[in-house]
Every structure is written in structure tokens, then in C-alpha cells.
Amino acid sequence: MSVHVLAPAKINLALRVGSPRPDGFHPLTTVFSSLDLFDEIVAEEADDLELILSEDIPAGVPSGEDNLMLRAARALREAAGIERGARLTLTKTIPVAGGMAGGSADAAGTLVALNELWGLGLGTDDLLPIAARLGSDVPFSLLGGLALGRGRGEELTAVRPGAFHCWVLVLSSRGLSTPSVFAAYDELYPQPHEPADVDELIEALAAPDVREIAPLLVNDLQPAALSLRPDLAEIIDQERALATILSGSGPTVGILCADPQEADVLAGAMRAEGYEVVRANGPAAGTHVVTR
Ligand code: C5P
């Protein structure tokens, strides 16, 4: 038996950041949107836990015991009180270290795939606390859709989407490390502060016209990411389509478009200019089992 699971990328439509808590994490008020860009995780019966990474995965992804998928598998075994093995195979589509929660998606995908393979019968409510212990973005990767995130991003409230969002994602050949972007943020804003609210965006998200949200997209990590990667300004400052925003801690940049046609044309034009771009739409499904 094998179980095939798809796990989505995300972009933060708003990412408001506060000064660090005693545990070092930053309190956030954020709005997540999943994107129809999915990593695939296949789980098969095996005696031990094994991980196979598809050949095109960049060297930056750890393949040893500290890989987030193996940590997810062990966390699930522990929570369920079982000793089972599995062979996990990962095929990546989400950019690595791109600020799109690719690693979190793979952890969420592992939880969903092994829950099915091992016949544990756990529901999303059972998996969410396990996901939260694995990483701040893993709970949202499970849920997908649109959600307000608080705490370090793991306290989620679903938001009903009013419109379909068409994106052109501009990728970067070099990734950015999330902890180093948060450290640069602390240097830029050393005074104690709470994260700003996202009430206006939440209201605008209910509207059927995507233009309502365009002026409200905001990412407090953008100046910090730019301090580490000044070259990103050239992409972020372009006034193309409706709005441009850094995805999470970067370096991927999302360009929000009015409709699929505008997004397809822009993606084609930017490719011709030499940019590496991907078309994606949101909000998309959360992590789910597919039939193969
Ligand atoms: O939770 P996760 O493992 O994804 O976080 C990676 C790193 O990002 C943390 O170790 C921390 O440095 C930083 N982070 C943070 N505040 C958050 C989320 C992440 O400082 N809310």
C-alpha cells in the first residue's frame, strides 16, 4: 500500500511582527494564504523510517535525522504510542528556503500520509498540536485556505475567502534563512512593540474583488530581508500588476494580479526578461491525500 499526499506552499498576505518573547520567538499577527503549488509526499510500508529525496532537491535540504519529515514521523509515532516504520519519498515543487513554508508543508504532508498509512484515524484537531511542536507554519500547512495566525503563527482562525488571488512568484537562486531575517528585524527595531493588527485586511478579504486587498498587503520583515539581500529591492519596487510583497521571510516575491490572464502575461514577460517565475493561485487546499 502507498499513500500519496499533496501539501501546499503559503504566502503571508499580512505579516505584522512584535519584539521577541522570552522564548526568542516573535509574536505575530499574520494572514496566511495557501497556494496551489504543492510538494508531494509518498508513504509506503517499510520496517524502519526512511526518507528518499527526489534527485532535483537542492543540497540545502537536510536528509539526516534532523530532517523535518523524519521529526514529524517520530512525533506522530510518539503521540500514537506505536513503533512503526515507513518509506517516505519527497518530490519538491515549493522553492527551498524561499519563505513559502516548503519545509513546513513537507512536515504536514508526513503527518497526513502516515496517519493514513498506519490507519491511526486521527483528525485535523489531533494533528494540529503535533504540527505546532514541529514548527510555527506547520499547522497552517495542514489547514490551508485562508487563516488569521497569532502567537508565533500557530494559533489559527479560518477566514472565509471572498476572491480568488492570482500570483506571479519571483524566485531567487539563493535562499534566505528565517532566523537570520528575524535577527536583522531585531536590529532594525530594538524597542519593545506589539504586532500591528490586520483588521482592515480581514474585512477586505471578504470582498469578491481582489483589488480590495491590494493596498493592504504588508510584510514587516521586508526591510530586514532587504538589509540582507539589497538586490531584492529591484523586484519589490517594480510597480507591476496590483501589488508586490515579500513572501514570509523571503526571498520569494509575490506579485498579485487582477486575473489569471494578467498573471499569465506578466509571468511570460518576466521570464523573457530573465526572471525565474512561477504562476500560482490562492487560496488553495490544505494538506490532503490524493488517489494515484
Ligand atoms: O517555528 P520555526 O521552526 O519555523 O521557526 C524557525 C525560526 O524562525 C525560529 O527558530 C526563530 O528564529 C524564527 N521565528 C521567530 N518568530 C516566529 C517564527 C519563527 O523568531 N514567530
Coordinates of C-alpha atoms and ligand atoms in Angstrom, one line a residue:
M1 CA 0.0 0.0 0.0
S2 CA 1.2 3.5 -0.7
V3 CA -0.3 6.9 0.3
H4 CA 0.1 10.0 -1.9
V5 CA -0.3 13.4 -0.2
L6 CA -0.1 16.9 -1.6
A7 CA 1.0 19.8 0.8
P8 CA 0.7 23.4 -0.2
A9 CA 3.0 26.4 -0.2
K10 CA 1.9 29.6 1.5
I11 CA 2.3 33.3 1.2
N12 CA 1.6 35.8 4.1
L13 CA -0.9 38.5 2.9
A14 CA 0.0 40.4 6.0
L15 CA 2.9 39.7 8.4
R16 CA 2.9 42.0 11.4
V17 CA 5.8 41.3 13.9
G18 CA 6.3 42.2 17.5
S19 CA 9.5 42.3 19.6
P20 CA 10.8 38.8 20.7
R21 CA 9.2 36.9 23.6
P22 CA 11.2 35.4 26.4
D23 CA 11.4 32.1 24.3
G24 CA 13.0 34.0 21.4
F25 CA 10.0 33.7 19.1
H26 CA 8.4 36.8 17.7
P27 CA 4.7 37.4 18.4
L28 CA 2.9 37.7 15.0
T29 CA -0.4 38.8 13.6
T30 CA -0.5 37.3 10.2
V31 CA -2.9 36.3 7.4
F32 CA -1.8 33.1 5.6
S33 CA -3.0 32.1 2.2
S34 CA -2.2 28.7 0.8
L35 CA -1.1 28.5 -2.9
D36 CA -1.7 25.8 -5.5
L37 CA 2.0 24.9 -5.5
F38 CA 2.3 21.5 -3.8
D39 CA 5.1 19.2 -2.6
E40 CA 4.2 15.5 -3.0
I41 CA 4.9 13.1 -0.2
V42 CA 4.5 9.3 -0.7
A43 CA 4.5 7.0 2.2
E44 CA 4.9 3.2 1.9
E45 CA 5.2 0.3 4.2
A46 CA 8.8 -0.4 5.5
D47 CA 10.4 -1.8 8.6
D48 CA 12.3 1.4 9.6
L49 CA 11.7 5.1 9.0
E50 CA 13.4 6.0 5.7
L51 CA 13.5 9.2 3.7
I52 CA 14.1 9.4 -0.1
L53 CA 14.6 12.8 -1.6
S54 CA 13.9 13.2 -5.3
E55 CA 17.0 13.8 -7.3
D56 CA 16.4 17.5 -8.1
I57 CA 16.2 18.6 -4.4
P58 CA 18.9 21.2 -3.7
A59 CA 21.8 20.3 -1.4
G60 CA 20.4 22.7 1.4
V61 CA 17.7 20.2 2.4
P62 CA 18.9 18.1 5.3
S63 CA 18.5 14.4 4.6
G64 CA 19.6 13.1 8.1
E65 CA 17.7 12.6 11.3
D66 CA 17.1 16.3 11.8
N67 CA 15.1 16.4 8.5
L68 CA 11.7 17.9 9.5
M69 CA 9.8 15.0 7.8
L70 CA 11.6 12.4 9.9
R71 CA 11.0 14.5 13.0
A72 CA 7.3 14.7 12.1
A73 CA 7.2 10.9 11.7
R74 CA 8.8 10.3 15.1
A75 CA 6.5 12.9 16.7
L76 CA 3.5 11.1 15.2
R77 CA 4.7 7.7 16.4
E78 CA 5.2 9.1 19.9
A79 CA 1.8 10.7 20.0
A80 CA 0.1 7.5 18.8
G81 CA 2.3 5.3 21.1
I82 CA 3.4 3.0 18.3
E83 CA 6.6 1.7 16.8
R84 CA 6.0 1.5 13.0
G85 CA 8.3 2.2 10.0
A86 CA 7.6 3.8 6.7
R87 CA 9.5 4.8 3.5
L88 CA 8.8 8.5 2.7
T89 CA 9.5 9.9 -0.7
L90 CA 9.5 13.6 -1.3
T91 CA 9.1 15.3 -4.6
K92 CA 9.6 19.1 -4.3
T93 CA 7.9 21.8 -6.2
I94 CA 7.9 24.5 -3.4
P95 CA 11.1 26.6 -3.5
V96 CA 13.6 25.6 -0.8
A97 CA 14.3 28.4 1.8
G98 CA 12.0 30.7 -0.2
G99 CA 9.8 31.9 2.6
M100 CA 6.9 29.8 1.3
A101 CA 6.8 27.2 4.2
G102 CA 8.2 24.4 2.0
G103 CA 9.7 22.5 4.9
S104 CA 6.5 23.0 7.0
A105 CA 4.5 21.6 4.1
D106 CA 6.6 18.5 4.0
A107 CA 6.2 18.0 7.7
A108 CA 2.4 18.4 7.4
G109 CA 2.4 16.1 4.5
T110 CA 4.3 13.5 6.5
L111 CA 1.7 13.7 9.4
V112 CA -1.2 13.3 7.0
A113 CA 0.4 10.5 4.9
L114 CA 1.5 8.4 8.0
N115 CA -1.9 8.9 9.7
E116 CA -3.4 7.2 6.7
L117 CA -0.7 4.6 6.1
W118 CA -0.7 3.5 9.7
G119 CA -4.5 3.7 10.0
L120 CA -4.3 5.9 13.1
G121 CA -7.7 7.6 12.4
L122 CA -6.5 11.0 13.8
G123 CA -8.5 14.1 12.8
T124 CA -7.1 17.5 12.0
D125 CA -7.7 18.6 15.6
D126 CA -5.5 15.8 16.8
L127 CA -2.7 16.6 14.3
L128 CA -2.6 20.4 14.9
P129 CA -0.9 20.3 18.3
I130 CA 1.7 17.8 16.9
A131 CA 2.2 20.2 13.9
A132 CA 2.7 23.2 16.2
R133 CA 5.5 21.5 18.1
L134 CA 7.3 20.9 14.7
G135 CA 7.3 24.5 13.5
S136 CA 5.4 27.7 13.5
D137 CA 4.0 27.3 10.0
V138 CA 3.2 23.6 10.1
P139 CA -0.4 23.9 11.5
F140 CA -1.3 26.3 8.7
S141 CA 0.2 23.9 6.1
L142 CA -2.3 21.3 7.4
L143 CA -5.3 23.6 7.2
G144 CA -4.6 25.6 4.0
G145 CA -7.2 28.1 2.7
L146 CA -7.0 31.5 4.4
A147 CA -6.4 32.0 8.1
L148 CA -5.5 34.6 10.7
G149 CA -2.4 33.5 12.6
R150 CA -1.5 34.7 16.1
G151 CA 1.1 33.6 18.7
R152 CA 4.2 32.6 16.7
G153 CA 1.8 31.8 13.8
E154 CA 0.4 28.5 15.1
E155 CA -2.9 29.9 16.7
L156 CA -5.2 29.8 13.7
T157 CA -8.7 31.1 12.9
A158 CA -10.0 30.3 9.4
V159 CA -11.0 33.3 7.2
R160 CA -13.7 32.9 4.5
P161 CA -12.2 33.9 1.1
G162 CA -14.2 36.3 -0.9
A163 CA -12.0 36.3 -4.0
F164 CA -9.5 34.2 -6.0
H165 CA -5.9 35.5 -5.9
C166 CA -3.7 35.2 -8.9
W167 CA 0.0 35.4 -8.3
V168 CA 3.3 35.6 -10.1
L169 CA 6.1 34.4 -7.8
V170 CA 9.6 35.7 -8.5
L171 CA 12.1 33.1 -7.2
S172 CA 15.7 33.6 -6.1
S173 CA 18.6 31.4 -6.8
R174 CA 19.9 31.8 -3.2
G175 CA 17.6 31.2 -0.2
L176 CA 17.3 33.3 3.0
S177 CA 17.4 31.8 6.5
T178 CA 14.3 32.6 8.6
P179 CA 16.3 33.1 11.9
S180 CA 18.7 35.5 10.3
V181 CA 15.9 37.6 8.9
F182 CA 14.2 37.8 12.3
A183 CA 17.6 38.7 13.9
A184 CA 18.0 41.5 11.3
Y185 CA 14.5 42.6 12.2
D186 CA 15.5 42.9 15.9
E187 CA 18.5 45.0 15.0
L188 CA 16.3 47.4 12.9
Y189 CA 13.6 47.7 15.6
P190 CA 15.2 47.2 19.1
Q191 CA 12.4 49.0 21.0
P192 CA 9.6 46.8 22.6
H193 CA 6.5 46.6 20.5
E194 CA 3.4 44.5 19.8
P195 CA 2.5 43.3 16.3
A196 CA 0.1 45.7 14.5
D197 CA -3.4 44.4 13.7
V198 CA -4.7 43.2 10.4
D199 CA -8.4 44.1 10.8
E200 CA -8.7 46.1 7.6
L201 CA -7.3 43.3 5.6
I202 CA -9.6 40.7 7.2
E203 CA -12.5 42.9 6.2
A204 CA -11.3 43.4 2.7
L205 CA -10.7 39.6 2.2
A206 CA -14.5 39.1 2.3
A207 CA -15.0 41.3 -0.8
P208 CA -15.4 39.5 -4.1
D209 CA -12.9 41.9 -5.8
V210 CA -9.3 41.1 -5.3
R211 CA -8.4 44.8 -5.8
E212 CA -9.8 45.5 -2.3
I213 CA -6.8 43.7 -0.6
A214 CA -4.1 45.0 -2.9
P215 CA -3.3 48.2 -0.9
L216 CA -3.4 46.3 2.4
L217 CA -0.7 43.7 1.7
V218 CA 2.1 44.3 4.2
N219 CA 5.2 42.4 5.5
D220 CA 7.1 43.8 8.4
L221 CA 10.1 41.5 7.6
Q222 CA 10.6 43.2 4.2
P223 CA 13.1 45.8 5.4
A224 CA 15.0 43.2 7.4
A225 CA 15.2 40.8 4.3
L226 CA 16.2 43.8 2.1
S227 CA 19.1 44.6 4.6
L228 CA 20.4 41.1 3.9
R229 CA 19.5 41.0 0.2
P230 CA 19.5 44.5 -1.2
D231 CA 19.2 43.1 -4.7
L232 CA 15.5 42.1 -3.9
A233 CA 14.6 45.9 -4.0
E234 CA 14.8 45.8 -7.7
I235 CA 11.9 43.3 -7.9
I236 CA 9.9 44.6 -4.9
D237 CA 9.9 48.2 -6.1
Q238 CA 8.6 47.3 -9.6
E239 CA 5.1 48.6 -9.9
R240 CA 3.6 45.7 -11.8
A241 CA 0.0 44.4 -11.6
L242 CA -1.8 45.2 -8.3
A243 CA 0.8 44.8 -5.5
T244 CA 4.1 43.3 -4.8
I245 CA 5.1 41.7 -1.5
L246 CA 7.9 39.6 0.0
S247 CA 6.7 36.1 0.9
G248 CA 7.3 35.4 4.6
S249 CA 11.0 35.9 5.4
G250 CA 11.8 35.8 1.7
P251 CA 13.5 35.8 -0.7
T252 CA 10.5 34.9 -2.9
V253 CA 8.5 37.9 -4.0
G254 CA 4.8 37.6 -4.9
I255 CA 3.1 39.8 -7.4
L256 CA -0.7 40.0 -7.0
C257 CA -2.6 40.2 -10.3
A258 CA -6.1 41.2 -11.2
D259 CA -7.0 37.9 -13.0
P260 CA -5.4 34.8 -14.5
Q261 CA -4.9 36.4 -17.9
E262 CA -2.9 39.3 -16.4
A263 CA -0.9 36.9 -14.3
D264 CA -0.1 34.6 -17.3
V265 CA 1.0 37.6 -19.5
L266 CA 3.2 39.1 -16.7
A267 CA 4.8 35.7 -16.0
G268 CA 5.6 35.3 -19.7
A269 CA 7.0 38.8 -19.9
M270 CA 9.2 38.4 -16.8
R271 CA 10.5 35.0 -18.0
A272 CA 11.6 36.7 -21.2
E273 CA 13.4 39.3 -19.1
G274 CA 15.4 36.6 -17.4
Y275 CA 13.5 36.2 -14.1
E276 CA 12.7 32.8 -12.7
V277 CA 9.0 32.9 -12.1
V278 CA 6.2 30.5 -11.2
R279 CA 2.4 31.1 -11.6
A280 CA 0.3 30.2 -8.6
N281 CA -3.2 30.8 -7.3
G282 CA -4.7 31.0 -3.8
P283 CA -6.2 30.2 -1.5
A284 CA -5.7 26.5 -2.2
A285 CA -6.5 23.3 -0.4
G286 CA -4.6 22.3 2.8
T287 CA -2.6 19.1 3.0
H288 CA -4.6 16.2 1.6
V289 CA -4.5 12.6 0.5
V290 CA -4.8 12.1 -3.3
T291 CA -5.6 8.9 -5.2
R292 CA -2.8 7.7 -7.6
Ligands
C5P1 O1 9.0 27.7 14.1 P1 10.1 27.6 13.0 O2 11.0 26.4 13.3 O3 9.5 27.6 11.6 O4 10.9 28.9 13.2 C1 12.2 29.0 12.6 C2 12.9 30.2 13.2 O5 12.3 31.4 12.8 C3 12.9 30.2 14.7 O6 13.9 29.5 15.3 C4 13.0 31.7 15.1 O7 14.4 32.1 14.9 C5 12.3 32.3 13.9 N1 10.9 32.6 14.2 C6 10.6 33.7 15.1 N2 9.3 34.0 15.4 C7 8.3 33.3 14.8 C8 8.5 32.3 13.9 C9 9.9 32.0 13.7 O8 11.5 34.3 15.6 N3 7.0 33.7 15.1

